[in-house]
Amino acid sequence: MRGARARLAVLVSGRGTNLQAILDATRAPEYPAEVVVVVSDRPGAYALERARQAGVPAYVVPWRRDPADFGRRLAEVLDAHQAQWVCLAGFLRILPPEFVQRYRGRILNIHPSLLPAFGGRGMYGERVHQAVLASGAVESGCTVHFVTEDVDAGPVVAQARVPVLPDDTVETLAARVAEQEHRLYPEAIRRVVTGQVRFDDLVAAEQLAR
Ligand code: GRF
């Protein structure tokens, strides 16, 4: 008998193309995870529509002035759906430390650059690609990493590289990176939920390297 699939919550704020890639991957019966709930901090996020179309419960939890409040409300929704893992997919808020600690080693994020380059507070969306182009880098890509209290600095699960071409614009570079994101995120989730990549091992390896 096949084991139970890992239960994923996906947090979104926008168009949700990475959510779509995850939902598409979960359609394969052998994929080891399923999306049990989608939560957006923004009512207008198109990602909510994608969840509904896939028959996945979707909620709006509006951002609160006190981030800890938001974290508590979010955790209630996740608990109600027995979510085991939290995948950030274009979620634009910084999760409060209490929430990050509660789900320590069970939160993933995807970022549109080769971290640690072009990451950190304020580095999101088009700004990342603008900064890559302005730097003259010949390569960019995307990173799936575990979320810790330090923004974009948690242990790296997987990366994919793309070339930066001489005539690239923010749009052409973003599209090239997005194509890789949609391949990389479902694969990184697979590695983590099957225990092939473990948060504690990555933390230990980072400590040794210091
Ligand atoms: C992606 O580029 C992702 O790396 C970043 O936000 C964007 C989300 O896009 N964190 P989408 O909402 O998944 O289409």
Short mmCIF file of C-alpha atoms and ligand atoms in Angstrom, two decimals:
data_model
loop_
_atom_site.label_atom_id
_atom_site.label_comp_id
_atom_site.label_asym_id
_atom_site.label_seq_id
_atom_site.Cartn_x
_atom_site.Cartn_y
_atom_site.Cartn_z
CA MET A 1 0.00 0.00 0.00
CA ARG A 2 1.21 3.49 -0.84
CA GLY A 3 2.04 5.66 2.20
CA ALA A 4 -0.04 8.74 3.02
CA ARG A 5 0.82 11.79 1.00
CA ALA A 6 2.41 14.76 2.74
CA ARG A 7 -0.13 17.51 3.44
CA LEU A 8 0.95 20.88 2.03
CA ALA A 9 -0.36 24.36 2.77
CA VAL A 10 0.58 26.88 0.07
CA LEU A 11 0.74 30.59 0.95
CA VAL A 12 0.29 33.08 -1.88
CA SER A 13 -0.16 36.80 -2.53
CA GLY A 14 -0.39 37.04 -6.32
CA ARG A 15 -0.85 35.31 -9.65
CA GLY A 16 0.10 31.86 -8.38
CA THR A 17 1.99 30.28 -11.26
CA ASN A 18 4.16 28.36 -8.78
CA LEU A 19 1.03 27.20 -6.95
CA GLN A 20 -0.23 25.98 -10.33
CA ALA A 21 2.98 24.04 -10.94
CA ILE A 22 2.63 22.37 -7.54
CA LEU A 23 -1.05 21.58 -8.12
CA ASP A 24 -0.18 20.09 -11.53
CA ALA A 25 2.57 17.94 -10.00
CA THR A 26 0.21 16.59 -7.33
CA ARG A 27 -2.10 15.22 -10.04
CA ALA A 28 0.37 12.38 -10.62
CA PRO A 29 -0.67 9.56 -8.25
CA GLU A 30 2.98 8.80 -7.45
CA TYR A 31 3.73 12.38 -6.34
CA PRO A 32 4.32 12.16 -2.57
CA ALA A 33 2.36 15.29 -1.53
CA GLU A 34 -1.02 16.96 -1.90
CA VAL A 35 -2.15 20.55 -1.43
CA VAL A 36 -4.73 20.57 1.37
CA VAL A 37 -5.17 24.33 1.75
CA VAL A 38 -4.20 27.60 0.05
CA VAL A 39 -4.04 30.87 2.01
CA SER A 40 -3.63 34.38 0.60
CA ASP A 41 -3.11 37.60 2.53
CA ARG A 42 -4.75 39.44 -0.39
CA PRO A 43 -8.38 38.96 -1.43
CA GLY A 44 -7.67 39.74 -5.10
CA ALA A 45 -4.90 37.18 -5.62
CA TYR A 46 -5.55 35.14 -8.78
CA ALA A 47 -3.90 32.22 -7.00
CA LEU A 48 -7.14 31.83 -4.99
CA GLU A 49 -9.00 31.18 -8.23
CA ARG A 50 -6.45 28.54 -9.21
CA ALA A 51 -7.01 26.78 -5.89
CA ARG A 52 -10.78 26.84 -6.34
CA GLN A 53 -10.46 25.45 -9.85
CA ALA A 54 -8.38 22.60 -8.47
CA GLY A 55 -10.98 21.94 -5.74
CA VAL A 56 -8.60 22.95 -2.94
CA PRO A 57 -9.96 24.97 0.03
CA ALA A 58 -8.77 28.58 -0.28
CA TYR A 59 -8.84 31.28 2.39
CA VAL A 60 -7.96 34.93 2.77
CA VAL A 61 -6.21 35.78 6.03
CA PRO A 62 -5.70 39.55 5.86
CA TRP A 63 -2.38 40.90 7.09
CA ARG A 64 -2.59 42.35 10.61
CA ARG A 65 -0.78 45.28 12.14
CA ASP A 66 0.61 42.82 14.68
CA PRO A 67 2.32 40.09 12.63
CA ALA A 68 2.06 37.67 15.58
CA ASP A 69 -1.75 37.97 15.28
CA PHE A 70 -1.53 37.09 11.62
CA GLY A 71 0.66 34.10 12.47
CA ARG A 72 -1.85 32.81 15.04
CA ARG A 73 -4.78 33.13 12.64
CA LEU A 74 -2.78 31.47 9.88
CA ALA A 75 -1.79 28.59 12.16
CA GLU A 76 -5.47 28.05 13.05
CA VAL A 77 -6.38 27.68 9.39
CA LEU A 78 -3.44 25.35 8.73
CA ASP A 79 -4.27 23.24 11.78
CA ALA A 80 -7.91 22.94 10.71
CA HIS A 81 -6.60 21.28 7.52
CA GLN A 82 -3.86 19.29 9.26
CA ALA A 83 -1.18 20.84 7.08
CA GLN A 84 2.27 19.36 7.74
CA TRP A 85 4.35 21.54 5.43
CA VAL A 86 4.11 25.19 4.44
CA CYS A 87 5.17 26.27 0.94
CA LEU A 88 5.50 29.98 0.22
CA ALA A 89 4.75 30.61 -3.44
CA GLY A 90 4.88 34.33 -4.18
CA PHE A 91 3.85 35.16 -0.60
CA LEU A 92 4.98 38.71 0.00
CA ARG A 93 4.86 39.02 3.79
CA ILE A 94 7.58 38.21 6.26
CA LEU A 95 6.23 35.54 8.60
CA PRO A 96 6.46 36.32 12.32
CA PRO A 97 9.19 34.49 14.28
CA GLU A 98 6.64 32.61 16.43
CA PHE A 99 5.14 31.07 13.30
CA VAL A 100 8.56 30.22 11.83
CA GLN A 101 9.55 28.51 15.09
CA ARG A 102 6.31 26.55 15.28
CA TYR A 103 6.92 25.15 11.79
CA ARG A 104 10.69 25.01 12.11
CA GLY A 105 12.19 22.99 9.27
CA ARG A 106 8.79 22.61 7.60
CA ILE A 107 8.50 25.91 5.68
CA LEU A 108 9.86 26.28 2.14
CA ASN A 109 10.15 29.35 -0.07
CA ILE A 110 11.07 29.91 -3.69
CA HIS A 111 13.10 32.97 -4.63
CA PRO A 112 13.88 34.14 -8.19
CA SER A 113 17.67 34.41 -7.88
CA LEU A 114 20.67 32.29 -6.99
CA LEU A 115 20.69 32.98 -3.25
CA PRO A 116 22.53 34.35 -1.37
CA ALA A 117 22.86 36.74 -4.33
CA PHE A 118 19.99 39.22 -4.78
CA GLY A 119 18.02 38.23 -1.70
CA GLY A 120 16.91 39.79 1.57
CA ARG A 121 14.34 42.37 2.63
CA GLY A 122 12.95 44.40 -0.26
CA MET A 123 14.35 42.01 -2.88
CA TYR A 124 11.26 40.52 -4.51
CA GLY A 125 9.48 40.44 -7.84
CA GLU A 126 10.83 42.60 -10.64
CA ARG A 127 13.33 44.24 -8.30
CA VAL A 128 15.36 41.04 -8.24
CA HIS A 129 15.68 40.84 -12.01
CA GLN A 130 16.36 44.58 -12.28
CA ALA A 131 19.22 44.20 -9.82
CA VAL A 132 20.61 41.16 -11.66
CA LEU A 133 20.58 43.05 -14.99
CA ALA A 134 22.12 46.16 -13.42
CA SER A 135 24.93 44.08 -11.90
CA GLY A 136 26.04 42.71 -15.27
CA ALA A 137 25.77 39.10 -14.00
CA VAL A 138 25.89 36.53 -16.80
CA GLU A 139 23.90 33.97 -14.87
CA SER A 140 20.78 33.96 -12.70
CA GLY A 141 18.27 31.38 -11.58
CA CYS A 142 16.06 30.41 -8.69
CA THR A 143 16.42 28.90 -5.24
CA VAL A 144 14.17 26.79 -3.02
CA HIS A 145 15.20 27.14 0.61
CA PHE A 146 13.94 26.44 4.10
CA VAL A 147 12.51 29.50 5.80
CA THR A 148 14.20 30.68 8.99
CA GLU A 149 13.90 33.97 10.87
CA ASP A 150 16.51 35.52 8.55
CA VAL A 151 14.85 36.62 5.30
CA ASP A 152 16.01 34.54 2.27
CA ALA A 153 18.90 33.10 4.31
CA GLY A 154 17.64 29.62 5.31
CA PRO A 155 19.39 26.44 4.14
CA VAL A 156 19.19 25.86 0.37
CA VAL A 157 17.27 22.79 -0.84
CA ALA A 158 17.76 23.20 -4.60
CA GLN A 159 18.78 25.71 -7.25
CA ALA A 160 18.38 26.00 -11.02
CA ARG A 161 20.51 28.22 -13.24
CA VAL A 162 19.68 30.21 -16.36
CA PRO A 163 21.89 32.39 -18.55
CA VAL A 164 21.42 36.16 -18.58
CA LEU A 165 21.46 37.16 -22.26
CA PRO A 166 22.87 40.47 -23.57
CA ASP A 167 19.49 41.74 -24.83
CA ASP A 168 17.50 40.61 -21.77
CA THR A 169 14.83 42.82 -20.25
CA VAL A 170 13.27 42.30 -16.82
CA GLU A 171 10.40 40.52 -18.59
CA THR A 172 12.50 38.11 -20.66
CA LEU A 173 14.75 37.25 -17.74
CA ALA A 174 11.77 36.83 -15.37
CA ALA A 175 10.10 34.47 -17.86
CA ARG A 176 13.25 32.34 -18.21
CA VAL A 177 13.62 32.10 -14.44
CA ALA A 178 9.89 31.37 -13.93
CA GLU A 179 10.08 28.40 -16.29
CA GLN A 180 12.78 26.90 -14.07
CA GLU A 181 10.86 27.76 -10.89
CA HIS A 182 7.89 25.74 -12.07
CA ARG A 183 10.11 22.70 -12.59
CA LEU A 184 12.26 23.17 -9.48
CA TYR A 185 9.64 23.79 -6.79
CA PRO A 186 7.65 20.55 -7.17
CA GLU A 187 10.94 18.63 -7.33
CA ALA A 188 12.33 20.33 -4.20
CA ILE A 189 9.08 19.63 -2.33
CA ARG A 190 9.37 15.98 -3.35
CA ARG A 191 12.91 15.78 -1.97
CA VAL A 192 11.95 17.37 1.33
CA VAL A 193 8.74 15.48 2.06
CA THR A 194 10.40 12.14 1.26
CA GLY A 195 13.24 12.96 3.66
CA GLN A 196 15.87 12.98 0.90
CA VAL A 197 16.81 16.50 2.02
CA ARG A 198 16.56 17.30 5.73
CA PHE A 199 16.59 20.69 7.42
CA ASP A 200 18.71 19.49 10.37
CA ASP A 201 21.33 17.96 8.04
CA LEU A 202 21.61 21.20 6.07
CA VAL A 203 21.90 23.26 9.26
CA ALA A 204 24.62 20.92 10.56
CA ALA A 205 26.50 21.12 7.22
CA GLU A 206 26.36 24.93 7.31
CA GLN A 207 27.73 24.96 10.85
CA LEU A 208 30.61 22.69 9.86
CA ALA A 209 31.43 24.92 6.89
CA ARG A 210 31.79 27.98 9.13
C1 GRF B 1 8.16 33.97 -8.08
O1 GRF B 1 9.09 34.59 -8.90
C2 GRF B 1 8.80 33.50 -6.81
O2 GRF B 1 10.14 33.15 -6.96
C3 GRF B 1 8.70 34.72 -5.93
O3 GRF B 1 7.47 35.32 -6.28
C4 GRF B 1 7.11 34.96 -7.60
C5 GRF B 1 5.75 34.36 -7.50
O4 GRF B 1 5.15 34.14 -8.75
N1 GRF B 1 8.82 34.37 -4.54
P1 GRF B 1 3.80 33.33 -8.83
O5 GRF B 1 2.77 34.06 -7.96
O6 GRF B 1 4.06 31.95 -8.33
O7 GRF B 1 3.40 33.36 -10.26
#
